[in-house]
Short mmCIF file of C-alpha atoms in Angstrom, two decimals:
data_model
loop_
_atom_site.label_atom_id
_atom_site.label_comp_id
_atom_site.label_asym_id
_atom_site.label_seq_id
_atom_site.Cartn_x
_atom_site.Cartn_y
_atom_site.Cartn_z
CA UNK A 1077 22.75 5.72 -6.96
CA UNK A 1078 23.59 7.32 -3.73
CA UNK A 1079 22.44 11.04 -2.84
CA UNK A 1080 21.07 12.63 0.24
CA UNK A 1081 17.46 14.03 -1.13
CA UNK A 1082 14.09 13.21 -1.63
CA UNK A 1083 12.16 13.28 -4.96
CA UNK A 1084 8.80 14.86 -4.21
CA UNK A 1085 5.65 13.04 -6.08
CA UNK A 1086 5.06 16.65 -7.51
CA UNK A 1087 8.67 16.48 -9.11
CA UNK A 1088 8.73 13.07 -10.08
CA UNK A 1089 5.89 13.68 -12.14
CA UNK A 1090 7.41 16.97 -13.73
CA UNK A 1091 10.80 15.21 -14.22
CA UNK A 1092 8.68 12.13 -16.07
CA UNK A 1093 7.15 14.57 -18.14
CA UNK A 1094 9.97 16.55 -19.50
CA UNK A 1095 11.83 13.33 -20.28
CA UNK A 1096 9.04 11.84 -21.93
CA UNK A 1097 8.32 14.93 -24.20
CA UNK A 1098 5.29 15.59 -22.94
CA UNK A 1099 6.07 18.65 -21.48
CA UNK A 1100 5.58 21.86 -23.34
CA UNK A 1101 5.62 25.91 -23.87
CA UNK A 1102 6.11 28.08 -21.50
CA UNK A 1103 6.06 25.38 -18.56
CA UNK A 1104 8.82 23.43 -20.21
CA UNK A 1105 10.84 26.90 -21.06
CA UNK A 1106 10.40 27.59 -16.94
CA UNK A 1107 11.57 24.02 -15.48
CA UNK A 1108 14.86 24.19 -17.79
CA UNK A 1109 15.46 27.70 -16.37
CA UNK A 1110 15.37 25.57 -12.97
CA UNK A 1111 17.18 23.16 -13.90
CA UNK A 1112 20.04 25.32 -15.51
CA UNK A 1113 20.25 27.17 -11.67
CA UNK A 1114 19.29 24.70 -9.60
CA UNK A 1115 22.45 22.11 -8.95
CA UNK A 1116 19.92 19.53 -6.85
CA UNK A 1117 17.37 19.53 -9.52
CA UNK A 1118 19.87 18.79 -12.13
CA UNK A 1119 20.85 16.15 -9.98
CA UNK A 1120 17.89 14.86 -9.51
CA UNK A 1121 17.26 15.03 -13.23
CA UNK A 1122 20.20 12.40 -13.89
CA UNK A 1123 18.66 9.91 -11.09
CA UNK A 1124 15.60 9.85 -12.87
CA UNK A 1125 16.60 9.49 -16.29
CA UNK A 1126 18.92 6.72 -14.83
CA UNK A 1127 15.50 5.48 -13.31
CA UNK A 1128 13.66 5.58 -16.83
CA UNK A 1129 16.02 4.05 -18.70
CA UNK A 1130 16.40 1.28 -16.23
CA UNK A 1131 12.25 0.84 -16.65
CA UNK A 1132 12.91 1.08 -20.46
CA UNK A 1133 15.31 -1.49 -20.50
CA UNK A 1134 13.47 -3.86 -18.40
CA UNK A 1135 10.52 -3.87 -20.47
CA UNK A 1136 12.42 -4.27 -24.03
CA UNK A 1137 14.32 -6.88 -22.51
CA UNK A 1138 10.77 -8.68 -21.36
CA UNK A 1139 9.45 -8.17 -24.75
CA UNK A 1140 12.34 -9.50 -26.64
CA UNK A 1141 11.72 -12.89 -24.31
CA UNK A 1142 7.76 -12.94 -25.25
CA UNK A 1143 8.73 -12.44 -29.48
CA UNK A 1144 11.29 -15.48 -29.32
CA UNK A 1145 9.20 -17.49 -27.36
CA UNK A 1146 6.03 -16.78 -29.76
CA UNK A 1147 8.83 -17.57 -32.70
CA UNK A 1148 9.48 -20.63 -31.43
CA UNK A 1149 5.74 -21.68 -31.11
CA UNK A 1150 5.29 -20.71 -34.87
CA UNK A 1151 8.34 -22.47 -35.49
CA UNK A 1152 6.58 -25.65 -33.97
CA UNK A 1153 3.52 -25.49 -35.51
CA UNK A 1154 4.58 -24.49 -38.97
CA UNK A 1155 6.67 -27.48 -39.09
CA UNK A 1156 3.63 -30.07 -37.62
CA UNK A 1157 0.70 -31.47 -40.52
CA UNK A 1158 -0.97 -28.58 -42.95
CA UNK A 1159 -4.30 -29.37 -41.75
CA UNK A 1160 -5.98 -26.44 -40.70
CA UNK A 1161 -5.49 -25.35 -36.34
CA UNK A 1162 -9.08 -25.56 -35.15
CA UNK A 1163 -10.33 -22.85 -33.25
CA UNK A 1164 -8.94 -23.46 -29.65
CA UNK A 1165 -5.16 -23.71 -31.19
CA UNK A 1166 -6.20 -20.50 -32.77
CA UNK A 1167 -7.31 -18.65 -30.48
CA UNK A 1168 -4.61 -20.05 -27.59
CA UNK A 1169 -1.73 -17.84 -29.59
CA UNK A 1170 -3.04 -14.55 -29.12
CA UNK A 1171 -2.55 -14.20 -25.17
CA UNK A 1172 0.74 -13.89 -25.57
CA UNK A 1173 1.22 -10.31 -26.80
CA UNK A 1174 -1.56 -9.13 -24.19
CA UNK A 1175 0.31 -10.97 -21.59
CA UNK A 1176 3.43 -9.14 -22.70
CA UNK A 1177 2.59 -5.82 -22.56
CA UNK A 1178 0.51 -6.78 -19.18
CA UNK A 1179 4.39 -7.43 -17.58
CA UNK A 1180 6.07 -4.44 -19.04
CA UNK A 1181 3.24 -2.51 -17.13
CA UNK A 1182 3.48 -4.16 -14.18
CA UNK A 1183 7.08 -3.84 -14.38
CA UNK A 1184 7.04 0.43 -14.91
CA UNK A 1185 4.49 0.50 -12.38
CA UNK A 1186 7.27 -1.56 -10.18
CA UNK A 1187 9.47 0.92 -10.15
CA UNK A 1188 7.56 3.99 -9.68
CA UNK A 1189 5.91 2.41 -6.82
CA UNK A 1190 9.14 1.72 -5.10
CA UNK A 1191 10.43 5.43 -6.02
CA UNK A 1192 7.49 7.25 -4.66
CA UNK A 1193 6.22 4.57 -1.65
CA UNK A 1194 9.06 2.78 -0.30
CA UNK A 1195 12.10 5.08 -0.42
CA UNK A 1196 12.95 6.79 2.61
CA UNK A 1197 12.04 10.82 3.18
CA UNK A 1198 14.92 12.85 4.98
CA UNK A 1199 13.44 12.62 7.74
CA UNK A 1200 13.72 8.94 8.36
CA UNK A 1201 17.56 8.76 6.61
CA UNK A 1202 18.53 11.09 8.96
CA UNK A 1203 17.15 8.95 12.24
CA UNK A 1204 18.48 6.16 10.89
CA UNK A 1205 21.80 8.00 10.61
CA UNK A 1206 21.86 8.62 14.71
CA UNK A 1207 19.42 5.46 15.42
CA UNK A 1208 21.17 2.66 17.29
CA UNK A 1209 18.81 0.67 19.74
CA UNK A 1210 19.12 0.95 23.66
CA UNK A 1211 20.93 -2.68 24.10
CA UNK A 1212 18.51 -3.53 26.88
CA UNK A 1213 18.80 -4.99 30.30
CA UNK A 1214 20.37 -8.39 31.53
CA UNK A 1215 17.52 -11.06 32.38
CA UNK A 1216 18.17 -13.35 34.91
CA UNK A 1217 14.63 -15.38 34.27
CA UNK A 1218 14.36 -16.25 37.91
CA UNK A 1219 12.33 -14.35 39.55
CA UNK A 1220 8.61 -15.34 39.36
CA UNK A 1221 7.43 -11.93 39.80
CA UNK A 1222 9.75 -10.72 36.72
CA UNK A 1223 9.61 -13.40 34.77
CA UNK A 1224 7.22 -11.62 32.62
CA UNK A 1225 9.31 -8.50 32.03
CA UNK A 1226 11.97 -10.60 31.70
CA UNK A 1227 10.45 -12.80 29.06
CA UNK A 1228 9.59 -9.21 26.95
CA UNK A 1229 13.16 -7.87 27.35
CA UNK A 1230 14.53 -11.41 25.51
CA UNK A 1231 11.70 -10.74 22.73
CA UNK A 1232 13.30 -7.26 22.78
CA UNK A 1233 16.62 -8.43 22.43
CA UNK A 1234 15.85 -10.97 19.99
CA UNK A 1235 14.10 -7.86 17.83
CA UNK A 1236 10.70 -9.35 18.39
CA UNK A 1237 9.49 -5.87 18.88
CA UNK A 1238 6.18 -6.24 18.99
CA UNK A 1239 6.24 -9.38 21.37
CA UNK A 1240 8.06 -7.34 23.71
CA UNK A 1241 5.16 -4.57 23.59
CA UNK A 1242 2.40 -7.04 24.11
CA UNK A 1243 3.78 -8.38 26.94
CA UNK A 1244 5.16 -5.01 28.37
CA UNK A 1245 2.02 -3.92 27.96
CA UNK A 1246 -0.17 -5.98 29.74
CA UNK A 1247 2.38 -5.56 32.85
CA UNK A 1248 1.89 -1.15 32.38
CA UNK A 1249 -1.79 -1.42 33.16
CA UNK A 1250 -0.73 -2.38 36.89
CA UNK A 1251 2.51 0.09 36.54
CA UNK A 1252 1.29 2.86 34.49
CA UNK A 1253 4.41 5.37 36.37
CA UNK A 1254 6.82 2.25 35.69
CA UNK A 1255 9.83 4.18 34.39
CA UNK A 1256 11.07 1.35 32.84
CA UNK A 1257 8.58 -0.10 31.34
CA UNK A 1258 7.64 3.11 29.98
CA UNK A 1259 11.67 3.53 28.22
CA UNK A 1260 11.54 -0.14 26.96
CA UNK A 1261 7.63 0.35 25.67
CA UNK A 1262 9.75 3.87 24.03
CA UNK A 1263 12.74 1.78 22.68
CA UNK A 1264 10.40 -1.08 20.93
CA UNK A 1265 8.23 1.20 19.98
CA UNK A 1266 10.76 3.26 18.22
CA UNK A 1267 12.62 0.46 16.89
CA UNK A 1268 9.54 -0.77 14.72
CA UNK A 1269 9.70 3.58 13.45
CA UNK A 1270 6.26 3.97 15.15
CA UNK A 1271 7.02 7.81 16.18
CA UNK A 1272 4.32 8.49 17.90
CA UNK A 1273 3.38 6.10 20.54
CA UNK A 1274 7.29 6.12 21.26
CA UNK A 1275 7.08 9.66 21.66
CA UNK A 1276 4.19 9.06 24.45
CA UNK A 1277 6.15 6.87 26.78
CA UNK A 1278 9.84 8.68 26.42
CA UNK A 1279 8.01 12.01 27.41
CA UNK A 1280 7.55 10.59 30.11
CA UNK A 1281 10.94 9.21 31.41
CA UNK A 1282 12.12 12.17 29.87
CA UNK A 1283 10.60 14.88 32.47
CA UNK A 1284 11.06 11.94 35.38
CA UNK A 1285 14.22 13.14 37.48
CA UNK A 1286 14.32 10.31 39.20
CA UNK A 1287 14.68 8.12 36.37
CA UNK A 1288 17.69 6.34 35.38
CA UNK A 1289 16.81 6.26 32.06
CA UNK A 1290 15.95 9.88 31.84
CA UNK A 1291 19.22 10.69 29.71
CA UNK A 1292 18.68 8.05 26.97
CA UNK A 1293 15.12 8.99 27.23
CA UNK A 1294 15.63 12.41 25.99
CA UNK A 1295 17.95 11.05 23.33
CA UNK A 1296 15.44 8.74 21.75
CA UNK A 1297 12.61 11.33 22.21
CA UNK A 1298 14.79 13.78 19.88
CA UNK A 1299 15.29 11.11 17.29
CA UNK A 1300 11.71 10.40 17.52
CA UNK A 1301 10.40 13.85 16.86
CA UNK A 1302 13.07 13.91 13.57
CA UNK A 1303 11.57 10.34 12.68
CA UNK A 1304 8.05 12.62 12.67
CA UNK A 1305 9.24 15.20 11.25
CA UNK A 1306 8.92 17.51 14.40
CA UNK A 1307 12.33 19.07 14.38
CA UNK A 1308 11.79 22.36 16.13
CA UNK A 1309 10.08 19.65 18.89
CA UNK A 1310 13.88 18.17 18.42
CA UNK A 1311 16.29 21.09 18.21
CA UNK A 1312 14.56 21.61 21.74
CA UNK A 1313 14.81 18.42 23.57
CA UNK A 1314 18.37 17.79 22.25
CA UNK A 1315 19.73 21.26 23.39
CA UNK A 1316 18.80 19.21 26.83
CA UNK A 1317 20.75 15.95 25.75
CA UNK A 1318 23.72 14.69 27.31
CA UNK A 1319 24.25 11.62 24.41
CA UNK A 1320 27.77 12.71 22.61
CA UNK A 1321 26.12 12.48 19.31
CA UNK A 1322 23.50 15.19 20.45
CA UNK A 1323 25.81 18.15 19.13
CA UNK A 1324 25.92 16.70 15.39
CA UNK A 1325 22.72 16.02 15.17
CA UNK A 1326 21.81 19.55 16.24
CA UNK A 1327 24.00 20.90 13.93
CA UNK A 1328 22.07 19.37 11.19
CA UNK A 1329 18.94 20.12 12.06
CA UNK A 1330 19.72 23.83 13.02
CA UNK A 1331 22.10 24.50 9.64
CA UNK A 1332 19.19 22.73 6.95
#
């Protein structure tokens, strides 16, 4: 299911609702009006009826697995001696129907958690649209002095984010006006989606005219304000941007 919205919690609900009958009078006269004018929301209508029936499916299937199995055990017992089960046997067959309905729950609650928690707002589908990471810096790892910074910028390159922040991090305390210690602490920063503190340190490069970095620095700090959710904040720092993609990105942000 591809599609280049969000569901809001407050529509999900609504949407769950109306499919589920639940939904009634004057309310549910209102939301069909919406729907019947509203080409998104009838789009987004489909997705979650897709989403439902999924859930509904799912959970038959999981209870048609729990009846044969609990068939099978009555098979089994019906064909062992007549004497009478004592208690414990007794009693050991009813969990299963509890147990069943316990995973079609879980299951449904699955799915809606992963709708409303884990799938990506525009904001962040659009940064990861522009996103690419700054490549980094060749290490030598012979320097003494740089070993350190060069031992972060392989964690870096390896992805090991946050290694690369501890150790760059330690090393800013001496270099707090480090320019590029401050654009790497940005770029790892960034790269693990934390907008904010990634924001801090490519301000800074950003207004530095003596920084080499200060043209990717503006870059990143206009997809970081879009990964926050700041756009005027990035329709103004990209109207600065030299980065070729700059232009299309504006466009989207300025034509929403």
């Amino acid at each position: 299911m591809e599609n280049n919205y969000h569901i809001s919690q407050e529509e999900f609900e609504k949407f769950e609702r109306y499919i589920l009958g639940s939904m009634e009078g004057k309310e549910k006269t209102a939301f069909e009006q919406s729907i019947a004018s509203d080409k998104v929301l009838t789009q987004k209508m489909e997705d979650m009826k897709v989403i439902l029936e999924g859930v509904e499916e799912a959970a038959f299937r999981n209870n048609l697995d729990q009846i044969h199995q609990e068939l099978e055990m009555e098979t089994t017992t019906s064909n062992e001696t007549n004497k009478p089960a004592d208690k414990k046997e007794v009693i050991n067959l009813f969990p299963l129907k509890p147990l069943s309905i316990a995973a079609s729950l879980l299951l449904t609650v699955g799915f809606f958690a992963w709708l409303l928690l884990f799938r990506p707002d525009p904001n962040e589908r659009l940064f990861m649209a522009y996103y690419q990471a700054d490549p980094g810096l060749v290490t030598a790892m012979s320097s003494a002095s740089n070993y350190e910074f060069d031992r972060a910028m392989v964690d870096y390159k390896s992805a090991k984010y946050q290694d690369a922040i501890t150790r760059w991090e330690k090393l800013i305390q001496d270099k707090p006006e480090n320019d590029t210690l401050q654009f790497f602490l940005g770029a790892s920063h960034l790269a693990l989606k934390k907008a904010d503190p990634a924001i801090f340190y490519f301000d800074a490069v950003a207004t530095n005219e003596n920084s080499n970095f200060q043209n990717d620095a503006i870059w990143y700090l206009a997809l970081a304000y879009v990964l926050e959710g700041k756009e005027d904040l990035a329709v103004e720092v990209l109207r600065q941007s030299q980065d070729p993609q700059a232009i299309d990105l504006l466009k989207e942000l300025t034509e929403k």
